[in-house]
Amino acid sequence: VPPRDLKRPFMLAKDTKERLSPDERKRWIDKADAAIKAPVRAPEIRHGYPTNYRCPEHNSDLKFDLVDFRRHYCAKGDHNVEGQAHIDKEAGIRAHTENSESCRSLGWAYYQTADEKYARKAAELLLAYAARFPAWDYANPGSTGYRVRVGHAVLGECWWIHGFNAGYDMIADSPSLTADQRKTIERDFFLLDAEEIQVHRVCVNQQCEINSAAGDAAVNAQNWFLAA
């Protein structure tokens, strides 16, 4: 049973807004304004490992294609790297993570300003994922460590979901979301993700990530038993 006075945002101290510096406020709003201009995409390509893949020919950094995920530019050799599935998936997880971080920024901007344009954009992102998430396959359904729908493994799933967890908490009470939309996001995105990643038990540092990601997602879904 949650505390009787628990109100959104659940995951922030009540005086958080007052403790933000002017630079911090501006930084969140600038990021949110950039996110508003970006198209909403929930890419089908998933299960990439977020590391620093490089051009296999020149061992140099790549500019990842975050739209079609098939061509990645190597400046050193002035050519595109194609046909490398692991690099394509790396671009995919970067795009998913950018979406998650955009949701976080939009949430912070809404929390500070109450401007519905930020909540509306965050809602678009959240609803795009809620619509696709239940149908996405697992990285490896035969192992609890890889029963994840976006990341390469449970740890990767925890990494990328944090921004969505934070962003939704800050916009969940916005009038830009209907009750049915909240129910869809909480059931088909947060609760599903929390239930799947929390069953994995592993070493200390990874378990902290699991507890944090699953717990926050369960709080967003208002499933207090799972959150505990």
Short mmCIF file of C-alpha atoms in Angstrom, two decimals:
data_model
loop_
_atom_site.label_atom_id
_atom_site.label_comp_id
_atom_site.label_asym_id
_atom_site.label_seq_id
_atom_site.Cartn_x
_atom_site.Cartn_y
_atom_site.Cartn_z
CA VAL A 1 0.00 0.00 0.00
CA PRO A 2 1.58 3.34 -1.01
CA PRO A 3 1.76 6.28 1.38
CA ARG A 4 -1.54 8.15 1.51
CA ASP A 5 -0.03 11.43 0.34
CA LEU A 6 1.94 9.97 -2.59
CA LYS A 7 1.60 12.21 -5.62
CA ARG A 8 3.29 12.46 -8.99
CA PRO A 9 6.11 12.79 -9.66
CA PHE A 10 6.66 9.79 -7.40
CA MET A 11 10.42 9.70 -7.94
CA LEU A 12 11.36 13.30 -7.12
CA ALA A 13 11.69 15.07 -3.80
CA LYS A 14 9.03 17.73 -3.29
CA ASP A 15 11.56 20.57 -3.39
CA THR A 16 13.42 19.36 -6.50
CA LYS A 17 12.15 22.21 -8.67
CA GLU A 18 13.41 24.81 -6.22
CA ARG A 19 16.83 23.19 -6.03
CA LEU A 20 17.48 23.28 -9.78
CA SER A 21 20.00 25.89 -10.81
CA PRO A 22 19.22 28.27 -13.70
CA ASP A 23 21.75 26.40 -15.85
CA GLU A 24 20.09 23.08 -15.07
CA ARG A 25 16.66 24.45 -15.92
CA LYS A 26 17.90 25.86 -19.22
CA ARG A 27 19.72 22.64 -20.12
CA TRP A 28 16.59 20.51 -19.68
CA ILE A 29 14.41 22.93 -21.62
CA ASP A 30 16.92 23.23 -24.47
CA LYS A 31 17.04 19.44 -24.77
CA ALA A 32 13.25 19.22 -24.67
CA ASP A 33 12.88 21.88 -27.37
CA ALA A 34 15.21 19.86 -29.59
CA ALA A 35 13.22 16.69 -28.87
CA ILE A 36 9.98 18.37 -29.93
CA LYS A 37 11.41 18.94 -33.40
CA ALA A 38 12.52 15.32 -33.87
CA PRO A 39 10.21 12.78 -35.53
CA VAL A 40 8.79 9.99 -33.38
CA ARG A 41 10.27 6.64 -34.35
CA ALA A 42 10.25 3.37 -32.41
CA PRO A 43 12.68 1.36 -34.57
CA GLU A 44 12.06 -2.31 -35.27
CA ILE A 45 15.79 -3.04 -35.10
CA ARG A 46 16.73 -3.96 -31.54
CA HIS A 47 19.04 -6.07 -29.32
CA GLY A 48 22.21 -4.13 -30.03
CA TYR A 49 25.09 -3.99 -27.57
CA PRO A 50 25.85 -0.35 -26.74
CA THR A 51 29.59 -0.24 -27.21
CA ASN A 52 31.94 1.66 -29.49
CA TYR A 53 31.84 -0.29 -32.76
CA ARG A 54 34.34 0.95 -35.30
CA CYS A 55 35.04 0.63 -39.00
CA PRO A 56 36.40 -2.92 -39.48
CA GLU A 57 38.72 -1.70 -42.25
CA HIS A 58 40.17 1.48 -40.74
CA ASN A 59 39.53 0.94 -37.00
CA SER A 60 38.04 4.42 -36.87
CA ASP A 61 34.88 5.89 -35.42
CA LEU A 62 31.65 5.56 -37.34
CA LYS A 63 28.80 7.99 -37.81
CA PHE A 64 25.85 5.68 -37.19
CA ASP A 65 22.77 5.85 -39.38
CA LEU A 66 19.94 6.15 -36.85
CA VAL A 67 17.17 6.15 -39.46
CA ASP A 68 17.57 3.11 -41.72
CA PHE A 69 20.40 1.43 -39.73
CA ARG A 70 22.12 -0.04 -42.79
CA ARG A 71 24.85 2.46 -43.72
CA HIS A 72 27.36 3.85 -41.26
CA TYR A 73 29.86 6.44 -42.40
CA CYS A 74 33.61 6.07 -41.84
CA ALA A 75 35.23 9.49 -42.24
CA LYS A 76 38.76 8.09 -42.31
CA GLY A 77 38.06 5.95 -45.36
CA ASP A 78 35.28 8.17 -46.76
CA HIS A 79 32.99 5.19 -47.24
CA ASN A 80 29.89 3.55 -45.79
CA VAL A 81 30.07 0.34 -43.77
CA GLU A 82 27.22 -1.98 -44.76
CA GLY A 83 26.19 -5.58 -44.14
CA GLN A 84 27.37 -5.64 -40.51
CA ALA A 85 24.38 -6.75 -38.43
CA HIS A 86 26.03 -6.04 -35.08
CA ILE A 87 26.79 -2.46 -36.17
CA ASP A 88 23.23 -2.00 -37.45
CA LYS A 89 21.93 -3.15 -34.06
CA GLU A 90 24.31 -0.76 -32.31
CA ALA A 91 22.69 2.06 -34.27
CA GLY A 92 19.29 0.70 -33.28
CA ILE A 93 19.98 0.73 -29.54
CA ARG A 94 21.37 4.24 -29.85
CA ALA A 95 18.12 5.38 -31.47
CA HIS A 96 16.04 3.71 -28.74
CA THR A 97 18.22 5.31 -26.07
CA GLU A 98 17.88 8.72 -27.70
CA ASN A 99 14.09 8.32 -27.54
CA SER A 100 14.30 7.39 -23.87
CA GLU A 101 16.54 10.35 -23.06
CA SER A 102 14.22 12.65 -25.04
CA CYS A 103 11.33 11.49 -22.88
CA ARG A 104 13.37 12.30 -19.78
CA SER A 105 14.17 15.81 -21.07
CA LEU A 106 10.55 16.44 -22.02
CA GLY A 107 9.48 15.33 -18.58
CA TRP A 108 11.90 17.69 -16.87
CA ALA A 109 10.77 20.59 -19.06
CA TYR A 110 7.12 19.87 -18.30
CA TYR A 111 7.86 19.54 -14.59
CA GLN A 112 9.38 23.04 -14.61
CA THR A 113 7.02 24.87 -16.95
CA ALA A 114 3.70 22.94 -17.05
CA ASP A 115 3.73 23.67 -20.79
CA GLU A 116 1.62 20.99 -22.44
CA LYS A 117 3.73 20.94 -25.59
CA TYR A 118 6.36 18.98 -23.66
CA ALA A 119 3.86 16.50 -22.24
CA ARG A 120 2.25 15.96 -25.65
CA LYS A 121 5.57 15.07 -27.26
CA ALA A 122 6.53 12.75 -24.42
CA ALA A 123 3.11 11.11 -24.72
CA GLU A 124 3.70 10.52 -28.44
CA LEU A 125 6.95 8.70 -27.67
CA LEU A 126 5.44 6.64 -24.86
CA LEU A 127 2.40 5.63 -26.88
CA ALA A 128 4.59 4.66 -29.84
CA TYR A 129 6.47 2.22 -27.61
CA ALA A 130 3.37 0.96 -25.84
CA ALA A 131 1.87 0.11 -29.24
CA ARG A 132 4.88 -1.97 -30.34
CA PHE A 133 6.46 -3.30 -27.16
CA PRO A 134 4.17 -6.33 -26.49
CA ALA A 135 4.75 -7.75 -29.98
CA TRP A 136 8.53 -7.41 -30.03
CA ASP A 137 10.46 -10.65 -29.70
CA TYR A 138 13.10 -11.44 -27.07
CA ALA A 139 16.83 -11.30 -27.67
CA ASN A 140 16.87 -14.95 -26.53
CA PRO A 141 13.66 -16.46 -25.11
CA GLY A 142 15.56 -19.43 -23.72
CA SER A 143 17.45 -17.46 -21.06
CA THR A 144 16.12 -15.15 -18.35
CA GLY A 145 19.21 -13.00 -18.87
CA TYR A 146 18.15 -12.31 -22.46
CA ARG A 147 14.34 -12.24 -22.23
CA VAL A 148 14.27 -8.58 -23.21
CA ARG A 149 12.53 -6.80 -26.05
CA VAL A 150 14.88 -3.91 -26.83
CA GLY A 151 18.29 -4.32 -25.16
CA HIS A 152 20.96 -6.94 -25.85
CA ALA A 153 20.38 -8.48 -22.41
CA VAL A 154 18.69 -7.60 -19.12
CA LEU A 155 21.45 -5.14 -18.23
CA GLY A 156 21.03 -3.35 -21.55
CA GLU A 157 17.27 -3.25 -21.07
CA CYS A 158 17.79 -1.54 -17.73
CA TRP A 159 20.17 1.01 -19.24
CA TRP A 160 17.87 2.20 -22.01
CA ILE A 161 14.56 2.29 -20.05
CA HIS A 162 15.67 4.77 -17.36
CA GLY A 163 14.80 7.88 -19.38
CA PHE A 164 11.30 6.65 -20.14
CA ASN A 165 10.79 5.79 -16.48
CA ALA A 166 11.75 9.29 -15.38
CA GLY A 167 9.92 11.13 -18.14
CA TYR A 168 6.60 9.38 -17.67
CA ASP A 169 6.63 9.99 -13.93
CA MET A 170 6.78 13.73 -14.60
CA ILE A 171 4.07 13.92 -17.29
CA ALA A 172 1.69 11.14 -16.17
CA ASP A 173 -0.83 13.55 -14.63
CA SER A 174 -0.85 15.82 -17.66
CA PRO A 175 -4.22 16.46 -19.34
CA SER A 176 -2.45 15.63 -22.59
CA LEU A 177 -2.90 11.95 -21.64
CA THR A 178 -6.32 10.34 -21.35
CA ALA A 179 -7.06 7.72 -18.70
CA ASP A 180 -7.11 5.03 -21.39
CA GLN A 181 -3.75 6.16 -22.72
CA ARG A 182 -2.23 6.04 -19.24
CA LYS A 183 -3.60 2.54 -18.80
CA THR A 184 -2.10 1.43 -22.12
CA ILE A 185 1.34 2.89 -21.35
CA GLU A 186 1.43 1.46 -17.83
CA ARG A 187 0.16 -2.00 -18.82
CA ASP A 188 1.77 -2.58 -22.22
CA PHE A 189 5.09 -0.87 -21.59
CA PHE A 190 6.12 -0.33 -17.99
CA LEU A 191 4.47 -3.26 -16.25
CA LEU A 192 5.47 -5.70 -18.98
CA ASP A 193 9.08 -4.55 -18.90
CA ALA A 194 9.24 -4.60 -15.09
CA GLU A 195 7.82 -8.13 -14.88
CA GLU A 196 10.28 -9.47 -17.43
CA ILE A 197 13.52 -7.98 -16.18
CA GLN A 198 12.96 -8.39 -12.45
CA VAL A 199 13.05 -12.22 -12.64
CA HIS A 200 16.75 -12.20 -13.54
CA ARG A 201 19.14 -12.53 -10.59
CA VAL A 202 22.81 -11.78 -11.07
CA CYS A 203 25.91 -10.19 -9.53
CA VAL A 204 25.83 -7.10 -7.34
CA ASN A 205 26.26 -4.16 -9.74
CA GLN A 206 23.90 -5.57 -12.36
CA GLN A 207 21.33 -6.41 -9.71
CA CYS A 208 21.30 -2.76 -8.68
CA GLU A 209 20.47 -1.78 -12.25
CA ILE A 210 17.73 -4.42 -12.40
CA ASN A 211 16.19 -3.32 -9.11
CA SER A 212 16.27 0.33 -10.16
CA ALA A 213 14.81 -0.13 -13.64
CA ALA A 214 12.21 -2.73 -12.68
CA GLY A 215 11.26 -0.85 -9.52
CA ASP A 216 10.80 2.48 -11.28
CA ALA A 217 8.78 0.86 -14.07
CA ALA A 218 6.58 -0.88 -11.49
CA VAL A 219 6.06 2.41 -9.65
CA ASN A 220 5.03 4.02 -12.94
CA ALA A 221 2.55 1.17 -13.46
CA GLN A 222 1.41 1.70 -9.85
CA ASN A 223 1.99 -1.97 -9.11
CA TRP A 224 3.17 -1.54 -5.53
CA PHE A 225 3.66 -5.25 -4.89
CA LEU A 226 6.08 -5.54 -7.81
CA ALA A 227 7.79 -2.27 -6.92
CA ALA A 228 8.50 -3.59 -3.42
#
